[in-house]
Every structure is written in C-alpha cells, then in structure tokens.
Amino acid sequence: MLVTSIEYTSQEMIVVAGARILEDNKVVFVGTGLPMIATVLAIRHRAHGIIPVFEAGAVGPPLEGGLPFSVGDSRTASRASFVRGLNAAFEMTQRGFCDYGFVGGAEIDPYGNLNSTMMGKFPEEYQKPKARLPGSGGASDMASSCERTILIMPHERRRFNEKINYVTSPGYLDGSPGARERAGLLGQGPHRVITTKAVLGFDDETRRMKILHTYAGETVESIQESTGFELLVDPDVSPFDPPTIEELTLIREEIDPLGFFVKKPVKEKVLPNQF
Amino acid sequence: MLVTSIEYTSQEMIVVAGARILEDNKVVFVGTGLPMIATVLAIRHRAHGIIPVFEAGAVGPPLEGGLPFSVGDSRTASRASFVRGLNAAFEMTQRGFCDYGFVGGAEIDPYGNLNSTMMGKFPEEYQKPKARLPGSGGASDMASSCERTILIMPHERRRFNEKINYVTSPGYLDGSPGARERAGLLGQGPHRVITTKAVLGFDDETRRMKILHTYAGETVESIQESTGFELLVDPDVSPFDPPTIEELTLIREEIDPLGFFVKKPVKEKVLPNQF
Amino acid sequence: MSSNEEQFFWTGLTPDAARKALVNKDKSKRDKRSSLKDAVNRFIKDGDNVAIGGFVDNRQPVAATFEMIRHGFKDLTLSYQSGGMAIDYLAGAMALRPDHFSIKRMEFAYWAHESFGLSPIFRYIAENGMVELEDWSNYNMSARFKAGAMGLTFIPCRSPLGSDILKKCRAKVMDCPFTGRPIILLPASYPNVAIIHVQTADMFGNCVINGTDATCQEIAMAADYTIVTCERIVPHRVITRRPKEIGIPFFAVDAVVHVPFGAYPTNCRRYYYFNKEHIATFHALGTRLRKGDPKGLAAYYDDYIFGAKGFEDFIDHFPVRKLLEEYQSEMQNFERMV
Amino acid sequence: MSSNEEQFFWTGLTPDAARKALVNKDKSKRDKRSSLKDAVNRFIKDGDNVAIGGFVDNRQPVAATFEMIRHGFKDLTLSYQSGGMAIDYLAGAMALRPDHFSIKRMEFAYWAHESFGLSPIFRYIAENGMVELEDWSNYNMSARFKAGAMGLTFIPCRSPLGSDILKKCRAKVMDCPFTGRPIILLPASYPNVAIIHVQTADMFGNCVINGTDATCQEIAMAADYTIVTCERIVPHRVITRRPKEIGIPFFAVDAVVHVPFGAYPTNCRRYYYFNKEHIATFHALGTRLRKGDPKGLAAYYDDYIFGAKGFEDFIDHFPVRKLLEEYQSEMQNFERMV
C-alpha cells in the first residue's frame, strides 16, 4: 500500500477543519478572515448548499470569483440573492435566519466569550489600553443572535485565558445555567472552537470548553499545554484527519493561488489579521 | 369692461383652494382623495416645485401621467426620486422631511382633531359602531409627524362638531397650551382647514378654528350656520377668489377629463370617497 | 418563555415561538414551486393570523384569497396596514357562508378603496359586530411587521400619540428613558402566514417587486410561513443578475406559485392597472348585501370563486380585450420601454 | 427641550435639534453640485460629529477626508460602524499635526482593515490615549443611525447583551414591557455631517449605490448635512428611470460633488477594486509612526494631501496602468456586462 505525504501549514489545517465543521444547506453568517476562507472551501468542496450571509448586507452569493478581501467587498455582492446594508443583515440575524455565526477573535475564555477589543485592565485602561484591537465589528452581534456560533482561533496559550481582558462577543458568559437567556440573548451560543491544534466543543452542563478532536501531531497534553485554562476532554476524543490532497489543492490552486490569505508550507508569508 | 361667468361646483372650489394654499418647493405628504387632486393641480398650475410624498413609499414623482386612483398605485411610482414602502415613507416623516401633511377626514372638532374611524359612542360601541369608517390609514401618522397639516373637509354641519366621536388624527388635542408637545407629538399641528365653503385657520392662543377666507356666495354667517360649533372669525377675514378659467380648464381638461374625481357642473356624478 | 410574555396577548406567534420556528426551519435554497391549492392547504390552518400583502387596491393577493375561500377556514385573524379587495373577498365569504369561512379578528389601519369608495362589506361586518377590531395607523401596522422582521418584541413610534387609537389597542406608552417624553411602544407582529403577490420570483423564492414595496418584505420576514404568488417565474441566474432589485430573499419564502393576473382586478405595476368597472360592480353587490340582499354577492361568489377550479377560471371570465385594456393602461404608467 | 434630554449626553444633535434643523431646511429639488472644497468649508465645523460612510475599505469617502484634512478641524467626533482608510487618513493627520487637525472622540464598532491587517495608526492613537473611545457593535452603530433616520430617540436591540461593550457606552438596558426580559435601548445618532461616496448621483442629490449600501442611507437621513461625492453625475431623467435603484433621496443630500476615484484606494463596486499595494504601503508608514518614526508618514501627507490642490492631484500620482488594473479587477467581480 502506498501512502502519500504532503506538507501543510497550521493555517491550512484550521481552514480545512473549519470547512469540514460547516453543515451543508445551512445559513452561515461569515466573519472576516479565516472564517471566510473556510466557508469558501466548504462551498467549493462538499457543501455547495451553504448560504453565506455577510454583515455588509449580501445574502447567498455563490462566491464564484476570487476570495473576497472584505465581508463588504464587490465579490460578496455579485450574483447574491439579496444585497442591502448592515441593518438588513443584522435584523435578519436577530430574527433567526442565521443558523451559524462563524467568527474569529483574539482572546477566548473557557466559556467561549471572545475578546477583540483591547488588552489591558478593563475598565480602568479602556481609554488607554496596553494593546488596542479592532473592536467588535459584527462579531458580538453574531455571537448574540446567530443560533449557534463556530469560533476560530490560533491556538496560543496567551490567547486562551480563564479570564479575558474584555468580553466583546458573548459566549456562555459565566457558564451558569441559563446565563445567556437571563441576559436576554437569543442564540444558543458557541458550538465549536476550531484552532490550529484541535477542534473543541463545550460541556453541556458546565459550559466549559472541551477537546473533541486532536489534529495530527497533537495530543490532549500538547493542546492543554498551549491553553491558559484547564480543558475538559470528551470521553470520545478522537483524532481529526489531516487535510486531503483535494482540500489542499483547492486552497492552493483555486481559492488562494497567491497565498495571500493562507500560509503555504514553502514560502513564508505574514499572517493577515483575522479579526 | 367684460366679465366672464362660468359655473363651477363646490368640489372644484375645494380643489382649487387646496391647490392655492400649498406652498411651492415644499415637501407635501399627500393623502388620498381630494388632497391628491389639489396637489396635482398645484404642481401643474403654479407650484411646479412641490415634492409630493405618498405613504406607500414614493417620493417626488412628477405625476405627469393620469391622476392616481390610489396613493400607492403605479402612477405615484413612475419617475419618482425614491420608492420603497410604507415604513420608509413614515420613517422619513417622523424624521421631519415632510413640511406639510395634506389630509381629509369625516368629522372634525374646533381643535382640528379628525375622525375617520367610526360614528357612535366610543369606547362602548367601538366593536359595533353606528357607522364604520375606513380607519386611520396614514392620516393619523401624517397628523402626528408632518410639521404642519392642511385638512380638507366637505363643509357640513354634521361633520363639524364640538366633540367628535373618535379622535383618529390628532390636531391640537384639547387645545391647551403645549398639548401636542406634552403628548409627545413632533409636528406643530393643523395649519389650515379647506372646506367647500371657506378657508379656516386656528387661533394662536385658544387653538380653536377661525374663518380666514369666505368663498363667493358664502358669508361668515352662512359658514357658521353650517358648522356644529362656534367659529372664531379672523379680524382680517376676506373673500377667497373663485376658481379661474385656467384652473377650471386644468381640472376639467387635463387632470380629470372624465370627471371621475371632481364633480363638474353639468353632469352630476357621485362624489368618490375622500378618506 | 417568561410569565410576562405569556401574560401579554400575542396574536399569531409569540416572539419566542417565532424565533424557535424559524431556527428549526429548513432555510436551504430549494425548489419551492407549488400549486396554490397545495400551498394554502399546507401552510394555513384554522385560527391563524394571516398577514395580507399589498396596499389598498395595489398588488393585493387576490388569487391566494380565492383559494383560501374555496378551502374554508375558521376564526382567522387578518393583519394588514391598508386593505382593499383581498379583505373584501375574504370578509364577503364570511358574510355569505360563516360556517365555511370565518374571520375572528382584524388588526389593521384602513379598509376601503380610496377613489373607488368605502367598503360596504366592511360596514356590514363592523356595524353588525361580526369581527373583533383592533385599529392602528398605517405606520403602526407597518412598524409592527418591521419589528417582527427584526426579531424584536416591540418598536418605538411617535404616532398617533394623543389619539383614541391608543385607547383600544395593545400599544404601550412609556416615558423615553433618554428624553423623559412619551413614546409609543408597538408590540411586534409575527403572523402565522403571509400571503403576498409580486411581479417576479425565482423557484427558490427570491422576489422582485416593482413599484411600492408596501410592507411585503417585512411581513414575509416576520411571518412563520410566506406564500408568494407571482406574475412570472424567472431562472435564478436571471434574477441574481441585479441582486439589489431583489426585495424578498428566498429564505423568507415557503411557497412560490405562478399565478398570472394573481392581483387582478387590483393594480399590479408593470402588468395591469385597476379593473375599475369590476371593482365598482363588486362594491355594488356589497352595498346590496349591506342593505339586506345577499343574492347578487352570493351569485358572484358562486360564479367566480366557489364554482371556479382555480384562478384561471376567474380570469377566463374577462374578455381578452378587457385584460388588454388594463395592460395598456399600465404600460402608459410605466416609465420605460419594456 | 425637556430636562432629561439635556441631561443625557447627546453627541452631534439632540433629537429635538435635529428635527428642528430639518424642518427649517430648504428641501427643494435644486442644483446642489459643488466643489469639494466649498462643501467641506460650508458644512463642517470644529467640534462636529462627522459620520463616515462605507464599510471598512469599501466605498470609504477618501476624497472628502483629504479635503477635511487640508481644511483643518478641531475636536471632531467621528461616528461609523466599521472604518478603514478614511479613518486612518483622518487620524494620521492628527498624529502628524494635532494643531491643524484633531479628533476628540470616536463612536464606532471596528477600525482595522480585515485581510489587510490591523491599523497601526489606531494602535498609536488609542494606546497613547489620544482619543475618547466609545465602542459599540456594528449593528449598534447601524441601528443608532437608523434610529436617527427614523426621527426616534432610541431603538431596541438584543446584541451584545452580556458583553463589556455595554459597560462603557451610553446604551440603556431595560426589561421589555411585553416580555419582562432584558433589552438594550440604543440612543439615536444624529451626526452634524455625513460624508458618503457613491457611484452615481444626479444634481439634486438622488444617489444610486452599487453593492452593499453599508449604512449610507441611514447616516444621510440622520445627519444634519450630507456631503456626497460620486463617480458619475447623470441627468435627473436618467436616474429616475429606475426609481427603486435610488438609495438616497435628494432631500437627504446637501452637496453633490463629482469626484472620480473618490474612494480610491478602497473598493468602489463597478469602478475599481482595492489598490492593495497602496493600502499596504500606507500601513507600513503607520507602523513606523507607531514605532516612533513619523517621517515616512509625514512625507506621504505632504506629497499626497497637503501638497495636493485637490483629489485629482492625488490620483495623478498613480500610473494609468495601475488604475486600469483595479478597474479590470473590479470588472471581473461585476456580475454583468456594462
């Protein structure tokens, strides 16, 4: 039996994992950066029926042209089934039209709360933070009103903290039973966290993050090692298949041939910002 | 010196008076029925710069074709500067884009409050009224949020009452100082009442209706006689010029050649409903 | 569901139920073409709150109301801003055969026919106390649908503060927390079903509306189910050539029914202007009903609705030259060569 | 004005002042064509709350910001949902010449460049505490403009309940009077001026927007004054051939300025895709500023903005083949033959 061997980057892995998690025929509110690339891969590869919604107002474009550089750029509007503006997109999300929100962040806690606003003491340093991040954009709206959310994160210890600097996008809040409903939120909250090392979910009771699948080359221990809080481990934890040649070929030759968005193994390129 | 003599109907007079009252270059939210006809006459005759707004969503159509039968029909949309739906029209009115609301009713009180909902005891007979009228439509929205309103009424004693059966469209409410502001309303309230007998305004202090101009063949006394409450009389009360041949020709030959909307002197025709 | 939500009288769905129903719905892009009979049968049930598209006698979903009448329903609530012929047809059915078709309640702002006069059927229905009425303004009803389309429980509005409308409807008035001055809070409307007629749709339910949108997008997005009838079905690749012309996105639509003349005798921009004579004839029959003689109206319903297999049968009653007359009138209104 | 309204901290206009200003305005259909210099000079003043059109690096009103920078303003508030190059240019001007141009406050949801990375100028400005920040979500800011466009004092919204955003902004949370559950009330935004770039306008100010509307209609209708720059001015009779394509009605616009490439180097649907290289170059200069070396950025401003007589001078810096490259890229995105 012959075995192929092909190098791939952790960025390629996260995109592939994101694409595989997306359910076909669902409405996915797609955040900018890696979620956008993973969604395009999913649509082109196996889930042709996914209906992307972009916060700038486009619903269901086929994304047949090049990868959009922005969730509001021309490529998101072409041949869409509806194009208005931000209010229209968020209003339909609040109504319940979006099955999934697919969103990135800079920092995450065990309950899937995301920070994309600031590093430093809040509220004391809010007006002069240690590091200023872009701000919510539509992330907190997606996290509030999409029925479920899928979070996408580079897996680094400094980004996974028991207490994050600022809660931009609500996950399970303090993790207590009914916390989201009590707060007045509509969606059910985070469904999966897709990282550069693992696919994680949330415990039904404690709402804390748990490892579901480990990528090739990672173990429960190595993943825990890269995480700033204690992770739960699903009893059925299993390995996650590495990218297939078909997936890699789609990314490298069709979706991002210039390697603008997704790092390729050979030529190193600066990671574009994901917020 | 030669003097022309031409017959005209009270309906033609009311349309002509309505048209003359409208200020050029203003935004006029136009109600259905006589206000629509008067607005078209004003635009064609001397106030080409009037910008009609229709509640179904059209802004500024030139109304070059036939007279619309409905404030939402095709003729209101053609070559308009904006066409959306009802929400858009009323939102911009609430914002303050409409200088005047031009609206009819079935019953009016001294303070310019209008009834177009029901005849009978309110609230007791609300679910089974003596006579059921069409309901507010957009009239109460215009009366609330247009900056000023111009009311158009057939002048009959039974329609002018000290206490009306139901307040559909707020005028000066109980007439007390600041009543509209206290209620939370934005617009200033009724500006003129145009009837089949007179042009009336409102006293600055008491907010009660007062005669400003009397039509040919009418006197202060004859007008009071046809009114179910006591009218004030403006110290400068003056006669209102009868329709000119130009105005009548425009109505009869261009605007309503079939006499569908405006009664002509010879051929009697049923008055279309004005609400 | 909190106890408060239960306490408040929601017609149609509660905000929570509406959200839940939409979340559990298949929102995929799939062929939704259907016969009108199947659509009405599948999506409307007794007791439903049915929202009616169009505005007075413009783009009224007449074909859908005929099918509803043939089917027969009990205790419907009708929700609309300004209604015309569609409401007359539905209410006329109740006046004639209350055992077969009945309306329990109306939430509305206006029911008459503008230049074509009052609705004698409304007078008959209301003056005999046959339907529970909840009067609102046009903006109130449109904003209530909008609040539903936005997934909200209420939306603020300033009109008509000070009026008697507020005394008998479910709006609440509160002091604005930012200014201290009174403001109306309108409860959202989440109808069970919306029936809408549009000019153009694709098989997935993307709709293009010419002329006024009325409140059609809002009711389609607020309602649990939406039935669209249309003059014309075009391929998806054609309708998406101009995405910004799409007024209702496919995932807000549950059935797409091809019904040419589906709004006749009301005005459907780009296709036909009013059949004024037919509207007048119908009202004359309504006036006779109101005066105690239902025979003419009954004959109308027997001929045009109960005796017809579908809307085609109704349209077949009109000579081609009459249909062409309304088409030609409309072509004079339309601003460009088509 | 009630005492409550005075107590609440309104930036831009209060709802009452906004209403009053609009009521007193000449809303007639008249020729509003203007030079950019005259428009900026006439409608913007020190201390104003300026709303910025577009969305991140799409249809940003770049030409208008250049003119604002040349003019010089003090203590502006900038309001936008997601901002990109327009905000960078304005803030960069403050970083270089705070005596000439200054921003006091920002009400916003996001300032960065998506695939093109963070904004080093934002980091510089914020981490040095140079501007008062009020974070919101995109929907919050869009809904705040919408509330202004609707003439309301507030609009309800469910996101982001439970987040830290609510701890430092002026939103209020109340229990919904219909359900008893928490809901956010967002204060309306009535900016003093809106600056917007669109594809097509007529001389009266009717605007057609291709691709996303972003929140441009809302800010145009909420703001006291609206300055529109456009790729193309067409006759009124041409733009009204398709009234439903008009996205902003003329009476919401105060100045119409013909500025081809007015959103360059950002994306303007149907005209040009991003100039990615130029955006990257600018950010590299911003990064050097953040690291303590403002020279490169200062040279950029001297060459492209302060040293330029108008936006044409900026565009003249780009070789024709580069402009054609972005045009050709955009033509590949556009869904139909033009």
mmCIF file of C-alpha atoms in Angstrom, chain A residues 14 29 31-32 35 101-119 122 132-144 146 148-156 158-174 180 185 189-195 200 202 207 209 229 274-275, chain D residues 135 137 160-167:
data_model
loop_
_atom_site.group_PDB
_atom_site.id
_atom_site.type_symbol
_atom_site.label_atom_id
_atom_site.label_comp_id
_atom_site.label_asym_id
_atom_site.label_seq_id
_atom_site.Cartn_x
_atom_site.Cartn_y
_atom_site.Cartn_z
ATOM 1 C CA ILE A 14 -7.513 25.361 10.556
ATOM 2 C CA PHE A 29 -23.087 34.400 8.899
ATOM 3 C CA GLY A 31 -16.936 36.787 9.718
ATOM 4 C CA THR A 32 -13.886 38.234 8.036
ATOM 5 C CA PRO A 35 -13.953 32.050 8.544
ATOM 6 C CA GLY A 101 -22.166 32.537 13.014
ATOM 7 C CA PHE A 102 -18.567 31.857 12.044
ATOM 8 C CA VAL A 103 -16.269 34.251 13.791
ATOM 9 C CA GLY A 104 -12.704 34.828 14.939
ATOM 10 C CA GLY A 105 -11.247 36.588 17.964
ATOM 11 C CA ALA A 106 -8.014 37.496 19.649
ATOM 12 C CA GLU A 107 -8.611 36.026 23.101
ATOM 13 C CA ILE A 108 -11.040 33.440 24.433
ATOM 14 C CA ASP A 109 -12.125 32.096 27.810
ATOM 15 C CA PRO A 110 -13.358 28.611 28.817
ATOM 16 C CA TYR A 111 -16.978 29.656 28.186
ATOM 17 C CA GLY A 112 -16.388 30.793 24.640
ATOM 18 C CA ASN A 113 -16.510 34.509 25.403
ATOM 19 C CA LEU A 114 -14.326 36.354 22.921
ATOM 20 C CA ASN A 115 -12.256 39.489 23.123
ATOM 21 C CA SER A 116 -11.419 41.511 20.043
ATOM 22 C CA THR A 117 -11.387 44.924 21.694
ATOM 23 C CA MET A 118 -8.406 45.515 23.954
ATOM 24 C CA MET A 119 -5.599 44.054 26.059
ATOM 25 C CA PHE A 122 -10.892 46.974 31.870
ATOM 26 C CA ARG A 132 -5.812 48.147 21.156
ATOM 27 C CA LEU A 133 -7.565 45.593 18.935
ATOM 28 C CA PRO A 134 -10.007 46.476 16.146
ATOM 29 C CA GLY A 135 -13.218 46.248 18.206
ATOM 30 C CA SER A 136 -16.308 44.169 17.815
ATOM 31 C CA GLY A 137 -17.300 44.842 14.258
ATOM 32 C CA GLY A 138 -20.163 42.413 13.760
ATOM 33 C CA ALA A 139 -18.628 39.669 15.934
ATOM 34 C CA SER A 140 -20.611 40.465 19.063
ATOM 35 C CA ASP A 141 -23.813 40.712 17.023
ATOM 36 C CA MET A 142 -23.167 37.277 15.532
ATOM 37 C CA ALA A 143 -22.329 35.857 18.937
ATOM 38 C CA SER A 144 -25.554 37.309 20.317
ATOM 39 C CA CYS A 146 -26.892 33.655 15.370
ATOM 40 C CA ARG A 148 -25.045 28.779 17.137
ATOM 41 C CA THR A 149 -21.540 30.106 16.697
ATOM 42 C CA ILE A 150 -18.364 28.489 15.470
ATOM 43 C CA LEU A 151 -15.266 30.224 16.758
ATOM 44 C CA ILE A 152 -11.937 30.132 15.011
ATOM 45 C CA MET A 153 -8.719 30.875 16.916
ATOM 46 C CA PRO A 154 -4.977 30.490 16.567
ATOM 47 C CA HIS A 155 -4.174 28.104 19.423
ATOM 48 C CA GLU A 156 -1.717 30.021 21.590
ATOM 49 C CA ARG A 158 -1.682 33.700 25.693
ATOM 50 C CA ARG A 159 -4.959 33.768 23.771
ATOM 51 C CA PHE A 160 -6.763 31.114 25.895
ATOM 52 C CA ASN A 161 -7.321 32.611 29.330
ATOM 53 C CA GLU A 162 -9.540 31.762 32.292
ATOM 54 C CA LYS A 163 -10.381 35.464 32.466
ATOM 55 C CA ILE A 164 -10.145 37.530 29.331
ATOM 56 C CA ASN A 165 -9.359 41.228 29.271
ATOM 57 C CA TYR A 166 -12.690 42.287 27.787
ATOM 58 C CA VAL A 167 -15.797 40.418 26.712
ATOM 59 C CA THR A 168 -16.570 41.664 23.226
ATOM 60 C CA SER A 169 -18.644 38.727 21.976
ATOM 61 C CA PRO A 170 -20.770 36.840 24.489
ATOM 62 C CA GLY A 171 -20.321 33.077 24.682
ATOM 63 C CA TYR A 172 -21.776 31.236 27.665
ATOM 64 C CA LEU A 173 -20.946 34.280 29.831
ATOM 65 C CA ASP A 174 -20.193 32.972 33.365
ATOM 66 C CA ARG A 180 -27.493 33.648 28.022
ATOM 67 C CA LEU A 185 -29.697 36.768 24.302
ATOM 68 C CA GLY A 189 -24.178 30.155 21.991
ATOM 69 C CA PRO A 190 -20.853 28.629 20.931
ATOM 70 C CA HIS A 191 -20.964 25.272 19.191
ATOM 71 C CA ARG A 192 -17.344 24.609 18.258
ATOM 72 C CA VAL A 193 -13.941 26.217 18.630
ATOM 73 C CA ILE A 194 -11.627 25.495 15.750
ATOM 74 C CA THR A 195 -7.999 26.143 16.457
ATOM 75 C CA LEU A 200 -13.195 21.797 20.731
ATOM 76 C CA PHE A 202 -18.455 22.782 25.247
ATOM 77 C CA ARG A 207 -20.385 25.094 29.536
ATOM 78 C CA MET A 209 -14.512 24.118 26.686
ATOM 79 C CA PHE A 229 -7.006 27.303 31.379
ATOM 80 C CA GLN A 274 -8.111 37.694 11.366
ATOM 81 C CA PHE A 275 -10.476 39.919 13.292
ATOM 82 C CA ASP D 135 -17.070 51.053 21.431
ATOM 83 C CA SER D 137 -21.101 46.679 17.781
ATOM 84 C CA PRO D 160 -24.493 42.416 22.600
ATOM 85 C CA LEU D 161 -26.288 41.782 25.883
ATOM 86 C CA GLY D 162 -23.906 40.322 28.424
ATOM 87 C CA SER D 163 -20.818 41.947 26.895
ATOM 88 C CA ASP D 164 -18.435 44.537 28.274
ATOM 89 C CA ILE D 165 -19.420 46.881 25.448
ATOM 90 C CA LEU D 166 -22.476 47.859 27.453
ATOM 91 C CA LYS D 167 -20.366 48.874 30.425
#
